[in-house]
Amino acid sequence: QSKPIQIKVVLLGEAAVGKSSLVLRFVNDEFQENKEPTIGAAFLTQKVRLDDAVLKLDIWDTAGQERFHSLAPMYYRNAQAAVVVYDITRESSLDRAKSWIKELQRQANPNIVIALVGNKLDLAGTPEPTESAATGESDAADEGSEEGEEETDETRAASEGIGRQVATATARAYADEAGLLFLETSAKSGEGVVETFTEIAKKLDLN
Ligand code: GTP
Ligand code: MG
């Protein structure tokens, strides 16, 4: 195909959930451990190839700090797609994501494709809250099987309670109800990142 179709995409979400990190992973396949907060917004582009089309995504990565909230409409106005990001290790960030989604549904393009994205999947630690965890039973049976299990940053984070706070099923149920795409990602490992933008591209009505 000759000319790429240009698509405006905006990223929204609470400060420090990893919006810029997701874009940096998608555009440059890089990750920075201590990324500085975005001031205002950043603009990047990347192409996505579908079976029968090439899309050029014009990506507006907005600043999550509250003092920048009033700028957001400039960036989501006329956007064909929005990626609303929360951090799976911070429950409050899902509430913030929900309020962004309400704002988009009220004020943005009525056909906008919205993806709800739970980032920092690499920090989830071990399994999602299981029934035994929920009922407070201890995992005594696991106690003897520690040999060979190395303590990594991730397992340590999990044992210190920094792991997952938002269950996949909870977020997915909300996304289904609201008619959103839903993915979990890690900007750090790259998991789910390309898929996020490909799923959006597939859902856009290009005609
Ligand atoms: P604002 O620009 O202030 O709105 O923040 P942001 O949403 O752009 O977050 P940013 O990408 O700057 O990431 C914030 C911090 O989280 C940085 O220290 C990142 O390195 C870290 N981070 C981002 N994504 C991930 C991830 O997937 N896993 C882990 N472990 N850390 C991440
Ligand atoms: Mg940023």
Coordinates of N, CA, C and O and ligand atoms in Angstrom, one line a residue, residues 19-21 35-38 61-64, ligand 2:
K19 N 3.0 5.8 31.1 CA 2.6 6.2 29.8 C 3.8 6.4 28.8 O 3.9 5.9 27.7
S20 N 4.8 7.2 29.3 CA 5.9 7.6 28.5 C 6.8 6.3 28.2 O 7.3 6.1 27.2
S21 N 6.8 5.4 29.2 CA 7.6 4.2 29.1 C 7.0 3.3 28.1 O 7.7 2.6 27.3
K35 N 12.5 7.2 34.6 CA 12.1 8.1 33.6 C 11.5 9.4 34.3 O 10.8 9.3 35.3
E36 N 11.9 10.5 33.7 CA 11.4 11.8 34.3 C 10.0 12.0 33.9 O 9.5 11.6 32.9
P37 N 9.2 12.7 34.8 CA 7.8 13.0 34.5 C 7.7 13.9 33.3 O 8.6 14.7 33.0
T38 N 6.7 13.6 32.5 CA 6.4 14.4 31.3 C 5.9 15.8 31.7 O 5.1 15.9 32.6
D61 N 1.6 11.8 24.1 CA 1.9 11.3 25.4 C 1.7 12.4 26.4 O 2.6 13.3 26.5
T62 N 0.6 12.4 27.1 CA 0.3 13.6 28.0 C 0.9 13.4 29.4 O 1.4 12.3 29.7
A63 N 1.0 14.5 30.1 CA 1.5 14.5 31.4 C 0.4 14.2 32.4 O -0.6 14.7 32.4
G64 N 0.8 13.2 33.3 CA -0.3 12.8 34.3 C -0.4 13.6 35.5 O -1.5 13.5 36.2
Ligands
MG2 MG 5.2 10.7 31.0

